[in-house]
Short mmCIF file of C-alpha atoms in Angstrom, two decimals:
data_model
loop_
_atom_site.label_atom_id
_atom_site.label_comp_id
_atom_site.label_asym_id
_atom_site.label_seq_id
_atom_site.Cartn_x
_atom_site.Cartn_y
_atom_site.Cartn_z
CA UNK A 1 7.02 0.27 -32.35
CA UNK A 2 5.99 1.39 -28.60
CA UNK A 3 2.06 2.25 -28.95
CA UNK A 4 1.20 5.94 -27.60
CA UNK A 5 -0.68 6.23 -24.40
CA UNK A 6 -3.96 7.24 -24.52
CA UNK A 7 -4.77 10.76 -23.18
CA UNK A 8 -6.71 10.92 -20.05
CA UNK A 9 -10.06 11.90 -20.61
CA UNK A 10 -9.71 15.25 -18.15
CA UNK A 11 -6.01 16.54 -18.94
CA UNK A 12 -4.42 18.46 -15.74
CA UNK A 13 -4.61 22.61 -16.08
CA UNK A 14 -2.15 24.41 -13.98
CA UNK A 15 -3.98 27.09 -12.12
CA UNK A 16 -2.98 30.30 -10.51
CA UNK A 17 -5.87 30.96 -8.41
CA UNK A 18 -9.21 29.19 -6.30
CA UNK A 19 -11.76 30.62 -8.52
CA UNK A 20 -10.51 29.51 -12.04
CA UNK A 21 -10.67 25.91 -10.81
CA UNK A 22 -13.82 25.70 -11.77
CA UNK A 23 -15.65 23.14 -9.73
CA UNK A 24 -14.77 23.67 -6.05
CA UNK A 25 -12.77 20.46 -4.79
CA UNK A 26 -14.84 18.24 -1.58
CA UNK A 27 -13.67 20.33 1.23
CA UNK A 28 -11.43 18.80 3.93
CA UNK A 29 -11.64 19.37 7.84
CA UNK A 30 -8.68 18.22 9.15
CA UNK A 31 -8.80 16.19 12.28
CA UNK A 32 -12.76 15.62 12.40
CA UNK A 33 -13.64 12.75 14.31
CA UNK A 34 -16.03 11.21 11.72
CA UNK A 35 -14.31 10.63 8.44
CA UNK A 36 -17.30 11.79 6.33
CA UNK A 37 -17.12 15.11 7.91
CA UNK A 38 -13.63 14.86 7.32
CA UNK A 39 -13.87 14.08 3.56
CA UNK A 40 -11.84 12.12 1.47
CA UNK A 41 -8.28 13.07 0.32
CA UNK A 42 -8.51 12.36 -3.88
CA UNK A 43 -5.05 12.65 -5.21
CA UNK A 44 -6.58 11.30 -8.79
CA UNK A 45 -4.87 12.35 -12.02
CA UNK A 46 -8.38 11.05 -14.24
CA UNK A 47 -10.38 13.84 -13.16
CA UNK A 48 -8.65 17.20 -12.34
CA UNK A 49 -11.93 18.17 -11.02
CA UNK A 50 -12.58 16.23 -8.20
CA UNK A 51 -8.85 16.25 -6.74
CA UNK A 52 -8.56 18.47 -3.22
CA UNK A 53 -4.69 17.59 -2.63
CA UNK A 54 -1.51 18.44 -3.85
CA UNK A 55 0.69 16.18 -5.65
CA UNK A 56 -0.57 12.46 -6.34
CA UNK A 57 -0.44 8.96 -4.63
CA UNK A 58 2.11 6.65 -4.07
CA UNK A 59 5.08 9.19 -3.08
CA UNK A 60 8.00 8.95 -5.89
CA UNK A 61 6.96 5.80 -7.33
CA UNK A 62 4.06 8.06 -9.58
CA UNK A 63 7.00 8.67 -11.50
CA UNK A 64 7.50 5.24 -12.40
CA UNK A 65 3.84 5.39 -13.02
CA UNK A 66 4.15 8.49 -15.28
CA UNK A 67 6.84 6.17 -17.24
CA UNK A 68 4.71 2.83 -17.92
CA UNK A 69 1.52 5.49 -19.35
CA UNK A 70 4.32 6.98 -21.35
CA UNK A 71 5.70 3.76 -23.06
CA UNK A 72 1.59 2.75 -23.16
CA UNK A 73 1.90 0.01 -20.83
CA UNK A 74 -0.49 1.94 -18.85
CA UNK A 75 -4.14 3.05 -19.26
CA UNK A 76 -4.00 6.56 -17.95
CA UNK A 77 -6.93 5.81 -16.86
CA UNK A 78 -6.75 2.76 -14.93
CA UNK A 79 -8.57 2.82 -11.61
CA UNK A 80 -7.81 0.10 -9.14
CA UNK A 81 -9.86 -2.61 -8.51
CA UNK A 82 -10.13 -2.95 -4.75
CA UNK A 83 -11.95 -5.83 -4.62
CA UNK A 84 -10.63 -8.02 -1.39
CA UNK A 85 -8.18 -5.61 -0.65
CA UNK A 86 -9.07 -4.36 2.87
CA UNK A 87 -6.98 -4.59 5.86
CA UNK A 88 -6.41 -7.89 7.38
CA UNK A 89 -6.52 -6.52 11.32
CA UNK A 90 -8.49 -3.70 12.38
CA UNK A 91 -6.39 -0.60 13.39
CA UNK A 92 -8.42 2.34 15.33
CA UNK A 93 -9.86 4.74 15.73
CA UNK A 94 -7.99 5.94 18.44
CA UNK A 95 -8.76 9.32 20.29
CA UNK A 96 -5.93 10.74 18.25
CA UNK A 97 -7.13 10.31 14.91
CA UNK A 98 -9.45 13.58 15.88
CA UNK A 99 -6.38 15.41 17.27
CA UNK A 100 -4.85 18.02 14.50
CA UNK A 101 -2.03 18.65 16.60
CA UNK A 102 -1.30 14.83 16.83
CA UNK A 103 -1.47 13.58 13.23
CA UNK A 104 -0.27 15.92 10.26
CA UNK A 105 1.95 13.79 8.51
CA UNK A 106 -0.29 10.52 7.28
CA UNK A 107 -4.25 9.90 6.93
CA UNK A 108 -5.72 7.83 9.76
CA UNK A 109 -8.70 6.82 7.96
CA UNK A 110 -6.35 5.87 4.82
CA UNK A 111 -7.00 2.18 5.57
CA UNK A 112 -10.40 2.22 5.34
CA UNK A 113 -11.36 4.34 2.43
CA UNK A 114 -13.43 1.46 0.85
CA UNK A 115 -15.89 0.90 3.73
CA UNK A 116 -16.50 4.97 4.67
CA UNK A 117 -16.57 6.75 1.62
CA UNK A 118 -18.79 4.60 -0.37
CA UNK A 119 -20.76 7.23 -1.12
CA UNK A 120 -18.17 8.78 -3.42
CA UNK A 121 -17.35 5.94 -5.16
CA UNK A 122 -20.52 5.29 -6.02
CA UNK A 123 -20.67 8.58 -7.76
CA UNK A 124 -17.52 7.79 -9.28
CA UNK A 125 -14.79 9.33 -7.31
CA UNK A 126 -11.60 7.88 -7.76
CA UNK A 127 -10.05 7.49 -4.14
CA UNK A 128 -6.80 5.61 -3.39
CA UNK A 129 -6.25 3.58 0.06
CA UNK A 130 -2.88 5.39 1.39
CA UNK A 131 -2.75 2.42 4.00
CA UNK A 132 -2.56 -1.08 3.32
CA UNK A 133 -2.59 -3.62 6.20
CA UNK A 134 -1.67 -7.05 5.81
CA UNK A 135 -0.11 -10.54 7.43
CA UNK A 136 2.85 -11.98 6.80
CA UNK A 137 5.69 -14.39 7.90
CA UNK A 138 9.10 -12.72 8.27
CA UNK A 139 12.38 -15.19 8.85
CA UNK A 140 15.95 -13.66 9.47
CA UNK A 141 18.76 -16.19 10.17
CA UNK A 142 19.77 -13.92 13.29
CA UNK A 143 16.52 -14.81 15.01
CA UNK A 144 17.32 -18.65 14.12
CA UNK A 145 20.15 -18.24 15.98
CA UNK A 146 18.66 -16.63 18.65
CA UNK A 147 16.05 -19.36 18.74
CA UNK A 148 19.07 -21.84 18.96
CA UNK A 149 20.90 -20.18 21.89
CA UNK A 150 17.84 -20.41 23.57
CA UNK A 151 16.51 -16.71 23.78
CA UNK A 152 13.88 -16.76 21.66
CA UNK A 153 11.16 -19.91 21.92
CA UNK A 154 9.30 -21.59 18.95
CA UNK A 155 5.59 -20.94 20.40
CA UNK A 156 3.98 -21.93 17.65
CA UNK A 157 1.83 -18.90 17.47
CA UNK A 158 4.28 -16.14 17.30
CA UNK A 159 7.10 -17.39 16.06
CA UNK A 160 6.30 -20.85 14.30
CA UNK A 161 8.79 -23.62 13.74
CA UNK A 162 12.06 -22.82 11.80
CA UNK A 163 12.29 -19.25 13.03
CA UNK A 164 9.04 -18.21 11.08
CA UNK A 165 7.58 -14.62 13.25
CA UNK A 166 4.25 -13.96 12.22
CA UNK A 167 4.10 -10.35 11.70
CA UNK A 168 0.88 -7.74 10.72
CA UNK A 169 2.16 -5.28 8.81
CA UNK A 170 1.10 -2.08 7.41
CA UNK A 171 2.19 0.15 4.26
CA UNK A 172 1.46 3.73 4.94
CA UNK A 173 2.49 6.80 2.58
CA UNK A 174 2.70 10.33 3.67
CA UNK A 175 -0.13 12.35 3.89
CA UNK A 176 0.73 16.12 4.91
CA UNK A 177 -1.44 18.97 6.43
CA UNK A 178 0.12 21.69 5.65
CA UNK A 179 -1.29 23.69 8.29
CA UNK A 180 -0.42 21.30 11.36
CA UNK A 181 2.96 20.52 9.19
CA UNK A 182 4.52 23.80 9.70
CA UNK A 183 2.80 24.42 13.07
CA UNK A 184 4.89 21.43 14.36
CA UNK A 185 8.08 22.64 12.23
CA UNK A 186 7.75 26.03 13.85
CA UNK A 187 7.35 28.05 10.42
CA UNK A 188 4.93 30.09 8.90
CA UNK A 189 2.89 27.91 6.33
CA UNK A 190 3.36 30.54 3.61
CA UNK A 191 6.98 30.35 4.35
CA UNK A 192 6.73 26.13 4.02
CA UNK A 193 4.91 26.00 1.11
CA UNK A 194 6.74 28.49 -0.54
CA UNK A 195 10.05 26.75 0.37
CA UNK A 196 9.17 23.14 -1.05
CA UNK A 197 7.93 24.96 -4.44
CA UNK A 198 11.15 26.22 -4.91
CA UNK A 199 13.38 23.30 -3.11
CA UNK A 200 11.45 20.60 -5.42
CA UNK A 201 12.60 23.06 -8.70
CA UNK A 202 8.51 24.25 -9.08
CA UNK A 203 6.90 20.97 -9.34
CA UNK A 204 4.05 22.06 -7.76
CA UNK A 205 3.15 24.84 -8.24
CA UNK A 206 -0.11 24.30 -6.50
CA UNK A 207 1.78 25.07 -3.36
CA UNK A 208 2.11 28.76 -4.11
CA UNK A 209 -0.96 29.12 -5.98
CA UNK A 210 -3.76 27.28 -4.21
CA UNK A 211 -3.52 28.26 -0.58
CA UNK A 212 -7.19 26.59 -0.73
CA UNK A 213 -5.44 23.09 -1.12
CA UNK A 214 -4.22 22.28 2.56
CA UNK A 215 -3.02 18.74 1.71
CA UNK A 216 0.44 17.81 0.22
CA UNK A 217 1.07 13.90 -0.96
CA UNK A 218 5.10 14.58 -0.88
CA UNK A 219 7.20 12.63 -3.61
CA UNK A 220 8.95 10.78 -1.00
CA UNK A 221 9.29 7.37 0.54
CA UNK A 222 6.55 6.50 3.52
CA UNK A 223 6.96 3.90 6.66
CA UNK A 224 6.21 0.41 7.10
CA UNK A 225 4.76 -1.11 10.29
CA UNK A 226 5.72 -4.55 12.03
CA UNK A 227 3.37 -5.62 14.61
CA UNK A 228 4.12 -8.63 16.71
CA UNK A 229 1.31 -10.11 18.77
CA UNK A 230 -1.97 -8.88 19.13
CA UNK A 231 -2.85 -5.56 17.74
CA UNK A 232 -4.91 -4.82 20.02
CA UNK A 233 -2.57 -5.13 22.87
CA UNK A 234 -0.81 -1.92 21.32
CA UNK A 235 -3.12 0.05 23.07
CA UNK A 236 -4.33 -2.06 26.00
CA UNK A 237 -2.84 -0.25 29.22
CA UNK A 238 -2.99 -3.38 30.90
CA UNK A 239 -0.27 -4.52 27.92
CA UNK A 240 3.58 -4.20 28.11
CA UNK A 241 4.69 -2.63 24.88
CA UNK A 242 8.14 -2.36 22.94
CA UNK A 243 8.63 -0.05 20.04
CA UNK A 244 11.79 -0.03 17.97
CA UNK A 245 11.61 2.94 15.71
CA UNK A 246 14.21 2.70 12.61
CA UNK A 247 15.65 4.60 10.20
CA UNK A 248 16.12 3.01 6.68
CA UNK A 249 19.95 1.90 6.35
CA UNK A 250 20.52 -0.01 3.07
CA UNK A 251 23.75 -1.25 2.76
CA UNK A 252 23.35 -2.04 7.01
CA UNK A 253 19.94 -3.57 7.16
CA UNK A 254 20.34 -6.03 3.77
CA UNK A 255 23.57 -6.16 2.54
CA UNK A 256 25.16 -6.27 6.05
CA UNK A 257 27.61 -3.49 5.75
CA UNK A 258 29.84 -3.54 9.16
CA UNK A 259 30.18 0.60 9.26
CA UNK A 260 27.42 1.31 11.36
CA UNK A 261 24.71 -0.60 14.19
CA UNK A 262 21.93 -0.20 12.09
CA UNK A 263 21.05 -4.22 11.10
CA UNK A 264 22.26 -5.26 14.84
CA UNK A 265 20.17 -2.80 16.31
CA UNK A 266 16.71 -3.41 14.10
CA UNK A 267 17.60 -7.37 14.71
CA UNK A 268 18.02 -6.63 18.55
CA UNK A 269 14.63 -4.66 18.17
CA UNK A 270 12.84 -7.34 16.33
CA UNK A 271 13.85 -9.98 19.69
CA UNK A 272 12.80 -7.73 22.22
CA UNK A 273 9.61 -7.45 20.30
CA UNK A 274 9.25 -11.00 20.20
CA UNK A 275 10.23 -11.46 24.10
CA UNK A 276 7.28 -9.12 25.03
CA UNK A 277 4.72 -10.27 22.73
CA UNK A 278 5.56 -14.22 24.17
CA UNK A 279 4.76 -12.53 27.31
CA UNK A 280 1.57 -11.31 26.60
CA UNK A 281 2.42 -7.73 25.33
CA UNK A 282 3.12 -6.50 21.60
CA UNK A 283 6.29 -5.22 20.19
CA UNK A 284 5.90 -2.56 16.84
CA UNK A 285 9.32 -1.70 14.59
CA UNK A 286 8.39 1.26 12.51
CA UNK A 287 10.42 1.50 9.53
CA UNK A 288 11.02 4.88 8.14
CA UNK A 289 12.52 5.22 4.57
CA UNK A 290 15.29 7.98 5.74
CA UNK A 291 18.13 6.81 3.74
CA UNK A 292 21.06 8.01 5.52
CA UNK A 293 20.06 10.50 7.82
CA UNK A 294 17.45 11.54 4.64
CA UNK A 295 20.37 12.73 3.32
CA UNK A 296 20.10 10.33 0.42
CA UNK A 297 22.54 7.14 -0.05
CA UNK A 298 24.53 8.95 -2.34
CA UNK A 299 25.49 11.60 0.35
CA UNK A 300 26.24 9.24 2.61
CA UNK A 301 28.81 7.05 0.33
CA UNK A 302 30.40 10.33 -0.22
CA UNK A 303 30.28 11.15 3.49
CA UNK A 304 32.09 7.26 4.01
CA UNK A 305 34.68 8.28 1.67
CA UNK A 306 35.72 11.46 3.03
CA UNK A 307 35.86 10.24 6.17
CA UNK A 308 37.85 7.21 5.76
CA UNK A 309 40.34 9.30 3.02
CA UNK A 310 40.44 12.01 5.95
CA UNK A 311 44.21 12.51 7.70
CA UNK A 312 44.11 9.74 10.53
CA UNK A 313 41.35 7.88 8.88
CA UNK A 314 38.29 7.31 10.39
CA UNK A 315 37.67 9.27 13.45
CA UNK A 316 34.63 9.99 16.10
CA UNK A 317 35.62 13.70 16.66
CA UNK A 318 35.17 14.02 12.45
CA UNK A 319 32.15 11.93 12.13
CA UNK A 320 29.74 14.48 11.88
CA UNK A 321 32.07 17.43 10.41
CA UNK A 322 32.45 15.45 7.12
CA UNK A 323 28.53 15.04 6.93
CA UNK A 324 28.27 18.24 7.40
CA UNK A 325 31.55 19.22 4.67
CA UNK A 326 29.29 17.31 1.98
CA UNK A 327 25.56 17.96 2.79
CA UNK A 328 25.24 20.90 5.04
CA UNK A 329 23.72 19.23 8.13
CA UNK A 330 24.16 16.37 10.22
CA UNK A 331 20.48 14.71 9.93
CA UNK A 332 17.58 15.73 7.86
CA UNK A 333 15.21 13.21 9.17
CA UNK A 334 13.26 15.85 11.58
CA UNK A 335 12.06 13.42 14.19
CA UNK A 336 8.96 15.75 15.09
CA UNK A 337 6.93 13.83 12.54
CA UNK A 338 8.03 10.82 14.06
CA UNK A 339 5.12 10.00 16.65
CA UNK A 340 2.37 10.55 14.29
CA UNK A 341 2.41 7.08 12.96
CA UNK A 342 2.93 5.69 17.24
CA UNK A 343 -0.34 8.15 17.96
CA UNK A 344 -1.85 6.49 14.79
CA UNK A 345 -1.80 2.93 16.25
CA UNK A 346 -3.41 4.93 19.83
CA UNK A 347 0.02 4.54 21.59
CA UNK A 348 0.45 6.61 24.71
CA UNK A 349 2.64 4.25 26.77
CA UNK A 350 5.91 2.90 25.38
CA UNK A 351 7.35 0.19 28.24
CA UNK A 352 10.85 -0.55 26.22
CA UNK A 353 11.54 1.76 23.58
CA UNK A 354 15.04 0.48 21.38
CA UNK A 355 16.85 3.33 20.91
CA UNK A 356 19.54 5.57 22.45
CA UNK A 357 18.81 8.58 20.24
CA UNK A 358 17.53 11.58 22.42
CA UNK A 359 15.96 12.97 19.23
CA UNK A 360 13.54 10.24 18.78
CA UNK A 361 12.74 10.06 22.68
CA UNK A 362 12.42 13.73 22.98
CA UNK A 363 9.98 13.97 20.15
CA UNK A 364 8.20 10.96 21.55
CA UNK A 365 7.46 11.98 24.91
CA UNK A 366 6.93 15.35 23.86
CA UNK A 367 4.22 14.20 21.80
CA UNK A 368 2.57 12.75 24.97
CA UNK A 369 3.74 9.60 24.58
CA UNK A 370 5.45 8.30 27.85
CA UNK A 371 8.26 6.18 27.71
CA UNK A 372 9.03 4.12 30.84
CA UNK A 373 12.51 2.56 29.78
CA UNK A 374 15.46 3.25 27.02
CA UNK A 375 17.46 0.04 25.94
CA UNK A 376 20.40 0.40 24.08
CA UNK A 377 22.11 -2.09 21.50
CA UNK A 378 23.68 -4.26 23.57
CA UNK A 379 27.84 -4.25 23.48
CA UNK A 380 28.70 -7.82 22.11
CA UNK A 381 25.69 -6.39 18.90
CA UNK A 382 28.26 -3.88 17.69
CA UNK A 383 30.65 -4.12 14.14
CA UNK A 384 34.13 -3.61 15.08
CA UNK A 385 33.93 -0.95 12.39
CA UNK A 386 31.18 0.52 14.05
CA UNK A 387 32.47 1.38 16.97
CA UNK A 388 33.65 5.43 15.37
CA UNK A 389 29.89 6.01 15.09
CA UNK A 390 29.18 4.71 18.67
CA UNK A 391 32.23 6.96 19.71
CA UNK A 392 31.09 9.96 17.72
CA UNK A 393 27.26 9.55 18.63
CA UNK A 394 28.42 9.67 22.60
CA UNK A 395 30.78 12.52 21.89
CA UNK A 396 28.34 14.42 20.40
CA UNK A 397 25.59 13.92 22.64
CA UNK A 398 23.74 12.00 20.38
CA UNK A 399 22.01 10.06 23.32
CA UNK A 400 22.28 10.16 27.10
CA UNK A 401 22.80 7.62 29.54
CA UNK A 402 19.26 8.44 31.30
CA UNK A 403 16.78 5.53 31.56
CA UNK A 404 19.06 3.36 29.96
CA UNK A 405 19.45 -0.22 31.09
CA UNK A 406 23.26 -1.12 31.57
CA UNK A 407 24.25 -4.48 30.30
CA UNK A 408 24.48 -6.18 33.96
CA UNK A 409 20.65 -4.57 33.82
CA UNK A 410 19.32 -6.45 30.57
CA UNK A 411 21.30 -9.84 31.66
CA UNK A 412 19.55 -9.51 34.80
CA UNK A 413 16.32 -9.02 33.76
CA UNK A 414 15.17 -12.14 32.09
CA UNK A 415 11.91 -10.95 31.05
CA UNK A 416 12.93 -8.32 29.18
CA UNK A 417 11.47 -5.77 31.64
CA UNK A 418 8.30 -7.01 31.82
CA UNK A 419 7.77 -8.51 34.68
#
């Protein structure tokens, strides 16, 4: 028999206005320079009282949550232990962390909750990290080979013997201001919060009712960050930089699917990295969980189907039609949140940027970010079957040809650019 949970000791109230909160949450001033003044964003479910957000940490997986208090393999209320859990490299603070127009999507101080708001926890606030940074060794057999074919060396420091990249990484969930959220969307916030009340089926209702609470921690998926080389160097203008920014592509980027250039292209991203940190520089991938398009991965199977059943088969001039037929719109991953994470890490120069989609450049450089050079995925990188997408994505004008390198242009350039 499956114990019952026991209750938290605060249980959550819905409320319909400010002033029968009660208590009035810590205030919150959005894009202060000193993260005191700022306050701290409490998404806690243990004490209704002190929470100033929307929503609750850790994006959809508080469901799972939810489920292990309701079987009573949870405490309901647990509060980590943080002991020895703060970042392993220092990140910041960059000029833009104090920018509201450049950061509305994730908290720049989430790294470093435990060393600034002491204070609260010592009068027993319950305050969640929403950044974790870390070390690691990554090893993918395509940079083995690349090792082997001689275009990536075994330094010893960056990439250790048997392919091994040392890598710092960061975990970072999504963090939204509403205010500077539908500012950069181009919508009234009433209109926003209004619309994801009644597009998440009234799960927060908070939205509509507590126009007091300007901070939303979305049910979704967040980004993970691969540094290579120094961190430092990210924001060194003396430093040559190369940013690969990727969209999350399951059945691509582990199983191997052949359908689209999504593993090629994050592998070819990962060795460019590589090339300029060996020289001196740093390279960044930023990993956005986007599943297809952030149309879902059930969308997009559907989408594979119909095109592939379509008369003719698979074709670039029906590529996009049939993701439209099934979910409306071509892409749902609205790029203008993009750079938030780039300004995050005090990026304002990108040397080699791995892409050829316009939408990520233009929201890039419209964010003040220069980019100096586009590289596409190089020919000989892409599936046979992948070529429709290629087809349909140049068709389409998915990408131009502007500032990017032709092939004879990468084979010439043996440093990558960088020299």
């Amino acid at each position: 028999m499956v114990s019952q949970p026991k209750p938290t000791s605060q249980p959550i109230v819905l409320t319909s206005h400010p002033t029968r909160f009660g208590p009035k949450p810590n205030s919150l001033n959005w894009g202060s320079a000193s993260p005191t003044k700022r306050g701290p964003i409490i998404g806690t479910v243990t004490t209704p009282a002190h929470r100033n957000v929307i929503g609750t940490h850790s994006g959809s997986y508080a469901v799972y949550r939810a489920l292990a208090v309701a079987s009573g393999k949870l405490d309901a209320n647990h509060r980590a232990d943080l002991t020895n859990t703060s970042p392993a490299a220092h990140i910041g603070p960059y000029p833009a962390w104090s920018d509201p127009d450049k950061i509305v999507s994730l908290d720049p101080f989430g790294a470093i909750v435990g060393e600034v708001y002491t204070e609260f926890y010592e009068k027993g606030y319950d305050i969640r990290p929403t950044i974790a940074i870390t070390k690691a060794h990554i090893n993918m057999p395509e940079l083995q080979d690349a090792v082997a074919k001689g275009r990536l060396q075994e330094d010893g420091q960056i990439m250790k013997k048997g392919g091994d990249l040392v890598v710092t990484k960061a975990a970072i969930e999504p963090v939204w201001y509403l205010p500077g959220l539908a500012s950069r969307l181009g919508v009234d916030e009433s209109i926003l919060r209004r619309t994801l009340f009644e597009q998440t089926g009234g799960m927060f209702p908070e939205l509509v009712t507590r126009p007091d609470l300007k901070i939303f921690l979305p049910p979704i998926g967040g980004m993970t960050v691969y540094i290579v080389g120094d961190p430092d160097a990210i924001a060194d203008p003396e430093k040559s930089l190369t940013v690969r920014v990727h969209d999350e592509c399951n059945g691509s980027d582990v199983f191997g699917s052949d359908i689209c250039t999504c593993r090629p292209y994050l592998v070819h991203g990962i060795e460019e990295c590589i090339t300029t940190a060996q020289n001196r520089g740093a390279g960044v991938i930023v990993y956005f969980r986007k599943e297809g398009r952030a149309l879902g991965e059930v969308t997009k199977f559907l989408v594979y189907n119909a095109r592939k059943r379509q008369a003719g088969g698979d074709r670039a001039d029906a590529y996009f039609a049939r993701t439209e037929c099934v979910a409306g719109v071509q892409d749902m991953r609205f790029q203008e949140l993009m750079p938030d994470v780039l300004h995050w890490l005090g990026i304002t120069r990108i040397d080699r940027f791995i892409s050829m989609s316009d939408m990520k450049h233009d929201a890039i450089t419209e964010s003040g970010i220069e980019i100096v050079q586009r590289v596409p995925i190089p020919d000989a990188l892409i599936p046979a079957d992948a070529r429709v997408e290629i087809e349909a994505k140049k068709a389409a004008g998915y990408y131009s040809q502007t500032d990017i390198l032709t092939e004879e242009e990468l084979a010439a350039i043996k440093g990558r650019g960088l020299e």
